[in-house]
Amino acid sequence: MHKIQSAIQTNDFATIASVFTGFGPDSWQNVGQGEQRSLASDFICQTVANPNFLEQAVKHPEMEQTFLEALGHLPATVPNAADNTLRQALFDAKVNDDDADYSGAARILGGMRMEDDTNSVYYASKVAKAEIYVKIAECFLAEDEIAESDSAVSKAGSAVESMATEEKEGQSALLLRYKSTTARVLDANRKFLQAASRYHELSQSSSDLLDAEELLHFLGRATTCAILAPSGGQRQRILGHLYRDERLSELDRLSEFCTHAKIVRKMYRHQILQASELKQLEESLNPHQKAIMGDGLSILERGVVEHNMVAVSKTYRSIHITTLAKILNVDERRAEKLAASMILEGCLHGSMDQVNGLLEFDAEEPPEVAWDRSLMNFCSELNRVTDAIKVRATR
């Protein structure tokens, strides 16, 4: 240990590396596991206790593997949670480097020990946990590692949900980062309906945290996800919120969203969309939003074809499959298959007359009205049950 102490004082990285990653006579491979744990703990404590050495060491390429070796052979507790301090320093160095390694940074921070016991050196408040998990999620997102980011943001959500009201006070910036990361993860996972709702909520955040331009970009992302979302009553409701948003027309001045407002209006009004109207929108999409689905259509093509199918049902009582295919700009077989699928899924109300090649539509109430009616029925039933419980409790 004296050799390591001297090397720390003189920033002798090579000597330290030879102990933890080498195989010579001074290598820690020559001692037992118990001694390795003690050596690793002492080394990390001394590293953290020497700020000058720590600052230089976390940036030195030879020391990264040394630190990871030590961090992987620790006892149950390290004094003053020095291992967590080292992990935070390594994380900061990686994300601030000119050639930032966000994935590596996230994995190092993911090893932080955080406990609920207030007497533990590893105690972490719910706010501290949320901060760590949001950082991890943000870093994984930067490297398009969606599954890892999803896992981290879920843990952040658990910490946020368990916060008391007073704990959330003064944490507006953290909560905003959490909501933003959640929306981006939902978007990346192609859960466009939920993402659209989250983005729209973010677009209505306080102007004290975000300027008007940033809020408008969130609104633009909400419109993108709403357009890509599967057809149905919930999408129609979100389209309604966007349609009534007074800022919608302001998207016209943003190059990446310049056609979104027009498309949202037409979709909400159940008007048929032409392929020529979608060119700029398609060019603005991110790679994950351009994926080809199992039926050979892109996400956008599938969403627009489904929308146009519903739009046709608002105009016609019945239509021949040949005519429908021309309107949808697909072949007859695909038009028939899509119509049948939407009828089975409840997205379209009608029936198929395959003998005559005819699609007949049922008269129906608007999806948003049906959704509101179902919600009201549920609330009425809930009130009835609650009243019944109260009556029994008073007997």
mmCIF file of C-alpha atoms in Angstrom:
data_model
loop_
_atom_site.group_PDB
_atom_site.id
_atom_site.type_symbol
_atom_site.label_atom_id
_atom_site.label_comp_id
_atom_site.label_asym_id
_atom_site.label_seq_id
_atom_site.Cartn_x
_atom_site.Cartn_y
_atom_site.Cartn_z
ATOM 1 C CA MET A 1 0.000 0.000 0.000
ATOM 2 C CA HIS A 2 2.948 2.301 0.659
ATOM 3 C CA LYS A 3 3.941 1.950 -2.999
ATOM 4 C CA ILE A 4 0.477 3.080 -4.088
ATOM 5 C CA GLN A 5 0.535 6.025 -1.655
ATOM 6 C CA SER A 6 3.825 7.223 -3.132
ATOM 7 C CA ALA A 7 2.495 6.809 -6.687
ATOM 8 C CA ILE A 8 -0.591 8.865 -5.841
ATOM 9 C CA GLN A 9 1.560 11.669 -4.471
ATOM 10 C CA THR A 10 3.648 11.779 -7.670
ATOM 11 C CA ASN A 11 0.869 11.022 -10.192
ATOM 12 C CA ASP A 12 2.738 7.836 -11.160
ATOM 13 C CA PHE A 13 -0.103 6.250 -13.136
ATOM 14 C CA ALA A 14 2.049 3.474 -14.602
ATOM 15 C CA THR A 15 3.004 2.108 -11.178
ATOM 16 C CA ILE A 16 -0.598 2.133 -9.994
ATOM 17 C CA ALA A 17 -1.754 0.399 -13.170
ATOM 18 C CA SER A 18 0.888 -2.313 -12.735
ATOM 19 C CA VAL A 19 -0.584 -3.155 -9.334
ATOM 20 C CA PHE A 20 -4.256 -3.407 -10.388
ATOM 21 C CA THR A 21 -4.060 -4.530 -14.024
ATOM 22 C CA GLY A 22 -0.596 -6.098 -14.341
ATOM 23 C CA PHE A 23 0.665 -9.620 -13.648
ATOM 24 C CA GLY A 24 4.142 -8.891 -12.214
ATOM 25 C CA PRO A 25 5.429 -9.534 -8.692
ATOM 26 C CA ASP A 26 3.655 -6.381 -7.389
ATOM 27 C CA SER A 27 0.290 -7.309 -8.920
ATOM 28 C CA TRP A 28 -2.647 -7.672 -6.567
ATOM 29 C CA GLN A 29 -3.396 -10.954 -8.351
ATOM 30 C CA ASN A 30 -0.842 -12.444 -5.948
ATOM 31 C CA VAL A 31 -2.981 -11.809 -2.842
ATOM 32 C CA GLY A 32 -6.286 -13.228 -1.628
ATOM 33 C CA GLN A 33 -9.734 -11.786 -2.309
ATOM 34 C CA GLY A 34 -10.028 -10.280 1.172
ATOM 35 C CA GLU A 35 -6.766 -8.396 0.753
ATOM 36 C CA GLN A 36 -7.828 -7.303 -2.730
ATOM 37 C CA ARG A 37 -11.002 -5.752 -1.327
ATOM 38 C CA SER A 38 -9.073 -3.923 1.385
ATOM 39 C CA LEU A 39 -6.484 -2.717 -1.120
ATOM 40 C CA ALA A 40 -9.154 -1.502 -3.552
ATOM 41 C CA SER A 41 -11.028 0.322 -0.782
ATOM 42 C CA ASP A 42 -7.865 2.033 0.536
ATOM 43 C CA PHE A 43 -6.794 3.017 -2.977
ATOM 44 C CA ILE A 44 -10.150 4.604 -3.793
ATOM 45 C CA CYS A 45 -10.279 6.441 -0.464
ATOM 46 C CA GLN A 46 -6.797 7.873 -1.021
ATOM 47 C CA THR A 47 -7.671 8.813 -4.605
ATOM 48 C CA VAL A 48 -10.736 10.765 -3.499
ATOM 49 C CA ALA A 49 -8.791 12.365 -0.646
ATOM 50 C CA ASN A 50 -6.274 13.800 -3.148
ATOM 51 C CA PRO A 51 -8.214 16.185 -5.432
ATOM 52 C CA ASN A 52 -5.227 17.024 -7.633
ATOM 53 C CA PHE A 53 -4.505 13.363 -8.328
ATOM 54 C CA LEU A 54 -8.207 12.593 -8.855
ATOM 55 C CA GLU A 55 -8.606 15.407 -11.385
ATOM 56 C CA GLN A 56 -5.660 14.141 -13.465
ATOM 57 C CA ALA A 57 -6.319 10.431 -13.029
ATOM 58 C CA VAL A 58 -9.941 10.389 -14.273
ATOM 59 C CA LYS A 59 -8.757 11.936 -17.553
ATOM 60 C CA HIS A 60 -5.833 9.541 -18.035
ATOM 61 C CA PRO A 61 -6.650 6.638 -20.412
ATOM 62 C CA GLU A 62 -4.417 4.187 -18.531
ATOM 63 C CA MET A 63 -6.270 4.790 -15.265
ATOM 64 C CA GLU A 64 -9.820 3.998 -16.415
ATOM 65 C CA GLN A 65 -9.307 0.241 -16.390
ATOM 66 C CA THR A 66 -7.426 0.552 -13.103
ATOM 67 C CA PHE A 67 -10.353 2.315 -11.477
ATOM 68 C CA LEU A 68 -12.851 -0.169 -12.910
ATOM 69 C CA GLU A 69 -10.793 -3.064 -11.538
ATOM 70 C CA ALA A 70 -10.749 -1.482 -8.094
ATOM 71 C CA LEU A 71 -14.467 -0.652 -8.220
ATOM 72 C CA GLY A 72 -15.215 -4.265 -9.087
ATOM 73 C CA HIS A 73 -13.456 -5.660 -5.993
ATOM 74 C CA LEU A 74 -14.846 -3.638 -3.070
ATOM 75 C CA PRO A 75 -16.054 -4.638 0.394
ATOM 76 C CA ALA A 76 -19.686 -4.108 1.407
ATOM 77 C CA THR A 77 -18.915 -0.569 2.565
ATOM 78 C CA VAL A 78 -16.238 1.951 1.634
ATOM 79 C CA PRO A 79 -15.646 4.795 4.116
ATOM 80 C CA ASN A 80 -17.543 7.972 3.239
ATOM 81 C CA ALA A 81 -18.934 6.271 0.104
ATOM 82 C CA ALA A 82 -15.670 7.167 -1.654
ATOM 83 C CA ASP A 83 -16.501 4.732 -4.476
ATOM 84 C CA ASN A 84 -19.608 6.799 -5.331
ATOM 85 C CA THR A 85 -17.491 9.946 -5.368
ATOM 86 C CA LEU A 86 -15.054 8.294 -7.766
ATOM 87 C CA ARG A 87 -17.874 7.116 -10.035
ATOM 88 C CA GLN A 88 -19.266 10.650 -10.210
ATOM 89 C CA ALA A 89 -15.814 12.026 -11.080
ATOM 90 C CA LEU A 90 -15.350 9.403 -13.818
ATOM 91 C CA PHE A 91 -18.819 10.187 -15.171
ATOM 92 C CA ASP A 92 -18.108 13.932 -15.312
ATOM 93 C CA ALA A 93 -14.797 13.343 -17.080
ATOM 94 C CA LYS A 94 -16.387 11.131 -19.730
ATOM 95 C CA VAL A 95 -19.306 13.408 -20.581
ATOM 96 C CA ASN A 96 -17.140 16.545 -20.627
ATOM 97 C CA ASP A 97 -14.463 15.036 -22.852
ATOM 98 C CA ASP A 98 -14.235 16.363 -26.435
ATOM 99 C CA ASP A 99 -14.951 12.820 -27.615
ATOM 100 C CA ALA A 100 -17.640 12.145 -25.023
ATOM 101 C CA ASP A 101 -18.400 8.516 -24.155
ATOM 102 C CA TYR A 102 -21.985 8.801 -22.953
ATOM 103 C CA SER A 103 -22.653 5.077 -22.863
ATOM 104 C CA GLY A 104 -19.540 4.375 -20.800
ATOM 105 C CA ALA A 105 -20.376 7.273 -18.502
ATOM 106 C CA ALA A 106 -23.886 5.945 -17.941
ATOM 107 C CA ARG A 107 -22.635 2.452 -17.100
ATOM 108 C CA ILE A 108 -20.156 3.815 -14.557
ATOM 109 C CA LEU A 109 -22.807 5.971 -12.897
ATOM 110 C CA GLY A 110 -25.192 3.009 -12.950
ATOM 111 C CA GLY A 111 -22.937 1.279 -10.410
ATOM 112 C CA MET A 112 -23.615 3.934 -7.761
ATOM 113 C CA ARG A 113 -24.712 2.412 -4.470
ATOM 114 C CA MET A 114 -27.848 4.151 -3.204
ATOM 115 C CA GLU A 115 -29.692 3.014 -0.089
ATOM 116 C CA ASP A 116 -32.795 4.145 1.791
ATOM 117 C CA ASP A 117 -31.248 3.654 5.261
ATOM 118 C CA THR A 118 -30.459 7.147 6.582
ATOM 119 C CA ASN A 119 -27.703 5.691 8.757
ATOM 120 C CA SER A 120 -25.860 4.240 5.765
ATOM 121 C CA VAL A 121 -22.953 6.054 4.105
ATOM 122 C CA TYR A 122 -24.757 5.200 0.877
ATOM 123 C CA TYR A 123 -28.012 6.908 1.856
ATOM 124 C CA ALA A 124 -29.551 8.734 -1.098
ATOM 125 C CA SER A 125 -32.691 10.842 -0.994
ATOM 126 C CA LYS A 126 -35.412 10.331 -3.574
ATOM 127 C CA VAL A 127 -34.314 13.559 -5.252
ATOM 128 C CA ALA A 128 -30.709 12.333 -5.450
ATOM 129 C CA LYS A 129 -31.841 8.998 -6.910
ATOM 130 C CA ALA A 130 -34.004 10.705 -9.508
ATOM 131 C CA GLU A 131 -31.090 12.970 -10.489
ATOM 132 C CA ILE A 132 -28.758 9.985 -10.993
ATOM 133 C CA TYR A 133 -31.257 7.940 -13.004
ATOM 134 C CA VAL A 134 -32.184 10.894 -15.217
ATOM 135 C CA LYS A 135 -28.490 11.454 -15.980
ATOM 136 C CA ILE A 136 -28.112 7.781 -16.889
ATOM 137 C CA ALA A 137 -31.203 7.855 -19.112
ATOM 138 C CA GLU A 138 -30.036 11.024 -20.873
ATOM 139 C CA CYS A 139 -26.635 9.500 -21.620
ATOM 140 C CA PHE A 140 -28.038 6.255 -22.984
ATOM 141 C CA LEU A 141 -30.446 8.242 -25.161
ATOM 142 C CA ALA A 142 -27.501 10.208 -26.576
ATOM 143 C CA GLU A 143 -26.087 6.876 -27.820
ATOM 144 C CA ASP A 144 -29.498 5.566 -28.993
ATOM 145 C CA GLU A 145 -29.402 2.749 -26.426
ATOM 146 C CA ILE A 146 -33.147 2.843 -25.931
ATOM 147 C CA ALA A 147 -33.685 -0.262 -23.769
ATOM 148 C CA GLU A 148 -31.107 0.926 -21.232
ATOM 149 C CA SER A 149 -32.545 4.441 -21.264
ATOM 150 C CA ASP A 150 -36.063 3.063 -20.773
ATOM 151 C CA SER A 151 -34.900 1.096 -17.725
ATOM 152 C CA ALA A 152 -33.190 4.138 -16.194
ATOM 153 C CA VAL A 153 -36.116 6.503 -16.777
ATOM 154 C CA SER A 154 -38.472 3.945 -15.192
ATOM 155 C CA LYS A 155 -36.300 3.973 -12.058
ATOM 156 C CA ALA A 156 -36.283 7.769 -12.122
ATOM 157 C CA GLY A 157 -40.075 7.675 -12.362
ATOM 158 C CA SER A 158 -40.329 5.476 -9.275
ATOM 159 C CA ALA A 159 -38.181 7.961 -7.340
ATOM 160 C CA VAL A 160 -40.209 10.944 -8.577
ATOM 161 C CA GLU A 161 -43.555 9.309 -7.789
ATOM 162 C CA SER A 162 -42.449 8.501 -4.237
ATOM 163 C CA MET A 163 -41.341 12.085 -3.536
ATOM 164 C CA ALA A 164 -43.398 14.012 -1.028
ATOM 165 C CA THR A 165 -44.840 17.351 -2.162
ATOM 166 C CA GLU A 166 -42.269 19.293 -0.167
ATOM 167 C CA GLU A 167 -39.454 17.274 -1.766
ATOM 168 C CA LYS A 168 -40.606 18.329 -5.232
ATOM 169 C CA GLU A 169 -40.486 22.009 -4.308
ATOM 170 C CA GLY A 170 -37.459 23.648 -5.848
ATOM 171 C CA GLN A 171 -36.888 20.680 -8.181
ATOM 172 C CA SER A 172 -38.642 22.123 -11.233
ATOM 173 C CA ALA A 173 -35.565 21.775 -13.451
ATOM 174 C CA LEU A 174 -35.038 18.122 -12.475
ATOM 175 C CA LEU A 175 -38.710 17.273 -12.982
ATOM 176 C CA LEU A 176 -38.623 18.957 -16.382
ATOM 177 C CA ARG A 177 -35.579 16.883 -17.411
ATOM 178 C CA TYR A 178 -37.351 13.740 -16.223
ATOM 179 C CA LYS A 179 -40.501 14.545 -18.224
ATOM 180 C CA SER A 180 -38.473 15.450 -21.301
ATOM 181 C CA THR A 181 -36.440 12.233 -21.105
ATOM 182 C CA THR A 182 -39.605 10.178 -20.603
ATOM 183 C CA ALA A 183 -41.183 11.720 -23.700
ATOM 184 C CA ARG A 184 -38.073 11.059 -25.776
ATOM 185 C CA VAL A 185 -37.917 7.429 -24.610
ATOM 186 C CA LEU A 186 -41.595 6.902 -25.477
ATOM 187 C CA ASP A 187 -40.926 8.477 -28.871
ATOM 188 C CA ALA A 188 -37.863 6.283 -29.465
ATOM 189 C CA ASN A 189 -39.901 3.198 -28.489
ATOM 190 C CA ARG A 190 -42.515 4.256 -31.071
ATOM 191 C CA LYS A 191 -45.167 4.735 -28.394
ATOM 192 C CA PHE A 192 -46.255 7.794 -30.304
ATOM 193 C CA LEU A 193 -49.615 8.273 -28.617
ATOM 194 C CA GLN A 194 -48.099 8.590 -25.135
ATOM 195 C CA ALA A 195 -45.148 10.585 -26.471
ATOM 196 C CA ALA A 196 -47.454 13.110 -28.148
ATOM 197 C CA SER A 197 -49.304 13.659 -24.881
ATOM 198 C CA ARG A 198 -46.040 14.095 -22.913
ATOM 199 C CA TYR A 199 -44.540 16.463 -25.489
ATOM 200 C CA HIS A 200 -47.692 18.593 -25.516
ATOM 201 C CA GLU A 201 -47.638 18.763 -21.726
ATOM 202 C CA LEU A 202 -43.993 19.873 -21.882
ATOM 203 C CA SER A 203 -44.856 22.530 -24.455
ATOM 204 C CA GLN A 204 -47.115 24.103 -21.836
ATOM 205 C CA SER A 205 -44.373 24.292 -19.175
ATOM 206 C CA SER A 206 -43.575 27.484 -17.345
ATOM 207 C CA SER A 207 -41.709 30.074 -19.401
ATOM 208 C CA ASP A 208 -39.430 30.504 -16.368
ATOM 209 C CA LEU A 209 -37.796 27.168 -17.239
ATOM 210 C CA LEU A 210 -37.912 27.207 -21.049
ATOM 211 C CA ASP A 211 -38.050 30.023 -23.564
ATOM 212 C CA ALA A 212 -40.882 30.303 -26.096
ATOM 213 C CA GLU A 213 -38.816 28.745 -28.888
ATOM 214 C CA GLU A 214 -38.055 25.614 -26.838
ATOM 215 C CA LEU A 215 -41.711 25.282 -25.882
ATOM 216 C CA LEU A 216 -42.656 25.570 -29.544
ATOM 217 C CA HIS A 217 -40.237 22.776 -30.465
ATOM 218 C CA PHE A 218 -41.933 20.522 -27.905
ATOM 219 C CA LEU A 219 -45.256 21.394 -29.544
ATOM 220 C CA GLY A 220 -43.755 20.440 -32.900
ATOM 221 C CA ARG A 221 -42.625 17.072 -31.552
ATOM 222 C CA ALA A 222 -46.112 16.530 -30.139
ATOM 223 C CA THR A 223 -47.626 17.081 -33.595
ATOM 224 C CA THR A 224 -45.115 14.688 -35.190
ATOM 225 C CA CYS A 225 -45.972 11.895 -32.742
ATOM 226 C CA ALA A 226 -49.713 12.548 -33.017
ATOM 227 C CA ILE A 227 -49.512 12.210 -36.811
ATOM 228 C CA LEU A 228 -47.552 8.939 -36.483
ATOM 229 C CA ALA A 229 -49.791 7.472 -33.758
ATOM 230 C CA PRO A 230 -52.244 4.636 -34.546
ATOM 231 C CA SER A 231 -55.723 5.667 -35.604
ATOM 232 C CA GLY A 232 -58.423 5.719 -32.946
ATOM 233 C CA GLY A 233 -60.312 7.766 -30.394
ATOM 234 C CA GLN A 234 -57.289 8.596 -28.249
ATOM 235 C CA ARG A 235 -55.346 9.975 -31.195
ATOM 236 C CA GLN A 236 -58.369 12.056 -32.174
ATOM 237 C CA ARG A 237 -58.487 13.527 -28.675
ATOM 238 C CA ILE A 238 -54.785 14.473 -28.796
ATOM 239 C CA LEU A 239 -55.245 15.930 -32.274
ATOM 240 C CA GLY A 240 -58.089 17.961 -30.792
ATOM 241 C CA HIS A 241 -55.830 19.388 -28.076
ATOM 242 C CA LEU A 242 -53.232 20.320 -30.691
ATOM 243 C CA TYR A 243 -55.857 21.709 -33.083
ATOM 244 C CA ARG A 244 -57.127 24.049 -30.366
ATOM 245 C CA ASP A 245 -53.639 25.124 -29.252
ATOM 246 C CA GLU A 246 -53.295 28.823 -30.117
ATOM 247 C CA ARG A 247 -49.611 28.358 -30.971
ATOM 248 C CA LEU A 248 -50.181 25.719 -33.654
ATOM 249 C CA SER A 249 -49.871 28.163 -36.573
ATOM 250 C CA GLU A 250 -46.508 29.356 -35.208
ATOM 251 C CA LEU A 251 -44.994 26.014 -36.259
ATOM 252 C CA ASP A 252 -45.130 27.266 -39.872
ATOM 253 C CA ARG A 253 -42.031 29.391 -39.275
ATOM 254 C CA LEU A 254 -39.926 26.424 -38.060
ATOM 255 C CA SER A 255 -38.417 24.595 -41.020
ATOM 256 C CA GLU A 256 -38.678 21.112 -39.472
ATOM 257 C CA PHE A 257 -42.349 21.618 -38.564
ATOM 258 C CA CYS A 258 -43.533 23.945 -41.347
ATOM 259 C CA THR A 259 -46.220 21.542 -42.686
ATOM 260 C CA HIS A 260 -47.270 19.984 -39.393
ATOM 261 C CA ALA A 261 -50.033 22.449 -38.513
ATOM 262 C CA LYS A 262 -51.803 21.952 -41.853
ATOM 263 C CA ILE A 263 -51.632 18.167 -41.526
ATOM 264 C CA VAL A 264 -52.924 18.216 -37.932
ATOM 265 C CA ARG A 265 -55.885 20.363 -38.977
ATOM 266 C CA LYS A 266 -56.766 18.049 -41.858
ATOM 267 C CA MET A 267 -56.428 14.946 -39.705
ATOM 268 C CA TYR A 268 -58.605 16.391 -36.955
ATOM 269 C CA ARG A 269 -61.267 17.368 -39.507
ATOM 270 C CA HIS A 270 -61.115 13.883 -41.083
ATOM 271 C CA GLN A 271 -59.986 15.264 -44.430
ATOM 272 C CA ILE A 272 -58.095 13.055 -46.853
ATOM 273 C CA LEU A 273 -54.337 13.639 -47.026
ATOM 274 C CA GLN A 274 -52.459 13.501 -50.329
ATOM 275 C CA ALA A 275 -48.980 11.981 -50.625
ATOM 276 C CA SER A 276 -47.624 15.312 -51.922
ATOM 277 C CA GLU A 277 -48.557 16.971 -48.616
ATOM 278 C CA LEU A 278 -46.355 14.595 -46.630
ATOM 279 C CA LYS A 279 -43.011 15.030 -48.385
ATOM 280 C CA GLN A 280 -41.593 17.719 -46.075
ATOM 281 C CA LEU A 281 -42.946 15.958 -43.002
ATOM 282 C CA GLU A 282 -41.276 12.709 -44.036
ATOM 283 C CA GLU A 283 -37.934 14.470 -44.550
ATOM 284 C CA SER A 284 -38.100 15.905 -41.022
ATOM 285 C CA LEU A 285 -38.571 12.530 -39.315
ATOM 286 C CA ASN A 286 -35.882 10.867 -37.202
ATOM 287 C CA PRO A 287 -34.553 7.440 -38.299
ATOM 288 C CA HIS A 288 -36.643 5.495 -35.757
ATOM 289 C CA GLN A 289 -39.759 7.271 -37.063
ATOM 290 C CA LYS A 290 -39.064 6.053 -40.605
ATOM 291 C CA ALA A 291 -39.097 2.344 -39.788
ATOM 292 C CA ILE A 292 -40.807 -0.059 -42.185
ATOM 293 C CA MET A 293 -43.561 -2.113 -40.574
ATOM 294 C CA GLY A 294 -44.372 -5.770 -41.147
ATOM 295 C CA ASP A 295 -46.906 -4.929 -43.861
ATOM 296 C CA GLY A 296 -44.254 -3.155 -45.931
ATOM 297 C CA LEU A 297 -45.494 0.344 -45.121
ATOM 298 C CA SER A 298 -43.505 2.948 -43.206
ATOM 299 C CA ILE A 299 -44.926 4.216 -39.904
ATOM 300 C CA LEU A 300 -46.008 7.439 -41.595
ATOM 301 C CA GLU A 301 -47.560 5.632 -44.569
ATOM 302 C CA ARG A 302 -49.453 3.289 -42.270
ATOM 303 C CA GLY A 303 -50.712 6.166 -40.109
ATOM 304 C CA VAL A 304 -51.836 8.213 -43.111
ATOM 305 C CA VAL A 305 -53.527 5.267 -44.844
ATOM 306 C CA GLU A 306 -55.429 4.496 -41.622
ATOM 307 C CA HIS A 307 -56.396 8.158 -41.302
ATOM 308 C CA ASN A 308 -57.575 8.313 -44.918
ATOM 309 C CA MET A 309 -59.580 5.127 -44.397
ATOM 310 C CA VAL A 310 -61.429 6.770 -41.491
ATOM 311 C CA ALA A 311 -61.814 9.971 -43.541
ATOM 312 C CA VAL A 312 -63.430 7.946 -46.348
ATOM 313 C CA SER A 313 -65.857 6.433 -43.828
ATOM 314 C CA LYS A 314 -67.002 9.946 -42.897
ATOM 315 C CA THR A 315 -67.765 10.767 -46.541
ATOM 316 C CA TYR A 316 -69.167 7.511 -47.966
ATOM 317 C CA ARG A 317 -71.814 5.087 -46.732
ATOM 318 C CA SER A 318 -70.295 2.401 -48.975
ATOM 319 C CA ILE A 319 -67.411 2.216 -51.422
ATOM 320 C CA HIS A 320 -65.982 -0.328 -53.820
ATOM 321 C CA ILE A 321 -62.559 -1.690 -52.886
ATOM 322 C CA THR A 322 -61.203 -0.626 -56.282
ATOM 323 C CA THR A 323 -62.195 2.997 -55.632
ATOM 324 C CA LEU A 324 -60.938 2.819 -52.047
ATOM 325 C CA ALA A 325 -57.538 1.545 -53.220
ATOM 326 C CA LYS A 326 -57.170 4.499 -55.583
ATOM 327 C CA ILE A 327 -58.009 6.984 -52.822
ATOM 328 C CA LEU A 328 -55.579 5.318 -50.401
ATOM 329 C CA ASN A 329 -52.921 5.000 -53.124
ATOM 330 C CA VAL A 330 -52.394 1.289 -52.406
ATOM 331 C CA ASP A 331 -53.263 -1.889 -54.295
ATOM 332 C CA GLU A 332 -56.708 -3.473 -53.882
ATOM 333 C CA ARG A 333 -55.469 -6.430 -51.854
ATOM 334 C CA ARG A 334 -53.769 -4.161 -49.314
ATOM 335 C CA ALA A 335 -56.798 -1.858 -49.108
ATOM 336 C CA GLU A 336 -59.080 -4.816 -48.407
ATOM 337 C CA LYS A 337 -56.703 -6.333 -45.858
ATOM 338 C CA LEU A 338 -56.237 -3.004 -44.050
ATOM 339 C CA ALA A 339 -59.977 -2.346 -43.918
ATOM 340 C CA ALA A 340 -60.612 -5.808 -42.473
ATOM 341 C CA SER A 341 -57.858 -5.313 -39.886
ATOM 342 C CA MET A 342 -59.200 -1.918 -38.792
ATOM 343 C CA ILE A 343 -62.727 -3.325 -38.481
ATOM 344 C CA LEU A 344 -61.466 -6.179 -36.293
ATOM 345 C CA GLU A 345 -59.463 -3.756 -34.124
ATOM 346 C CA GLY A 346 -62.492 -1.482 -33.683
ATOM 347 C CA CYS A 347 -60.791 1.465 -35.430
ATOM 348 C CA LEU A 348 -63.329 1.333 -38.261
ATOM 349 C CA HIS A 349 -67.040 0.525 -38.021
ATOM 350 C CA GLY A 350 -68.389 -1.310 -41.012
ATOM 351 C CA SER A 351 -68.544 -4.621 -42.853
ATOM 352 C CA MET A 352 -66.999 -6.244 -45.915
ATOM 353 C CA ASP A 353 -69.014 -7.608 -48.835
ATOM 354 C CA GLN A 354 -66.270 -9.625 -50.501
ATOM 355 C CA VAL A 355 -68.569 -11.058 -53.165
ATOM 356 C CA ASN A 356 -69.323 -7.616 -54.561
ATOM 357 C CA GLY A 357 -65.997 -6.078 -53.492
ATOM 358 C CA LEU A 358 -67.797 -3.535 -51.350
ATOM 359 C CA LEU A 359 -67.000 -1.907 -48.011
ATOM 360 C CA GLU A 360 -70.038 -0.629 -46.125
ATOM 361 C CA PHE A 361 -69.682 1.813 -43.224
ATOM 362 C CA ASP A 362 -71.881 2.047 -40.136
ATOM 363 C CA ALA A 363 -73.201 5.380 -38.958
ATOM 364 C CA GLU A 364 -71.240 6.150 -35.819
ATOM 365 C CA GLU A 365 -70.554 8.890 -33.345
ATOM 366 C CA PRO A 366 -67.167 10.635 -33.494
ATOM 367 C CA PRO A 367 -64.391 8.717 -31.664
ATOM 368 C CA GLU A 368 -63.798 11.542 -29.216
ATOM 369 C CA VAL A 369 -67.504 11.589 -28.312
ATOM 370 C CA ALA A 370 -67.498 7.820 -27.792
ATOM 371 C CA TRP A 371 -64.394 8.138 -25.598
ATOM 372 C CA ASP A 372 -65.995 10.894 -23.492
ATOM 373 C CA ARG A 373 -69.192 8.856 -23.150
ATOM 374 C CA SER A 374 -67.251 5.783 -22.005
ATOM 375 C CA LEU A 375 -65.340 7.895 -19.501
ATOM 376 C CA MET A 376 -68.552 9.412 -18.135
ATOM 377 C CA ASN A 377 -70.096 5.953 -17.795
ATOM 378 C CA PHE A 378 -67.045 4.750 -15.894
ATOM 379 C CA CYS A 379 -67.158 7.771 -13.539
ATOM 380 C CA SER A 380 -70.882 7.258 -12.933
ATOM 381 C CA GLU A 381 -70.301 3.592 -12.099
ATOM 382 C CA LEU A 382 -67.413 4.532 -9.808
ATOM 383 C CA ASN A 383 -69.618 7.050 -7.969
ATOM 384 C CA ARG A 384 -72.353 4.421 -7.605
ATOM 385 C CA VAL A 385 -69.927 1.937 -6.047
ATOM 386 C CA THR A 386 -68.454 4.611 -3.751
ATOM 387 C CA ASP A 387 -71.934 5.632 -2.537
ATOM 388 C CA ALA A 388 -72.811 1.977 -1.884
ATOM 389 C CA ILE A 389 -69.667 1.537 0.208
ATOM 390 C CA LYS A 390 -70.486 4.674 2.229
ATOM 391 C CA VAL A 391 -74.024 3.406 2.924
ATOM 392 C CA ARG A 392 -72.693 0.078 4.175
ATOM 393 C CA ALA A 393 -70.105 1.825 6.351
ATOM 394 C CA THR A 394 -72.820 3.834 8.152
ATOM 395 C CA ARG A 395 -74.887 0.767 9.041
#
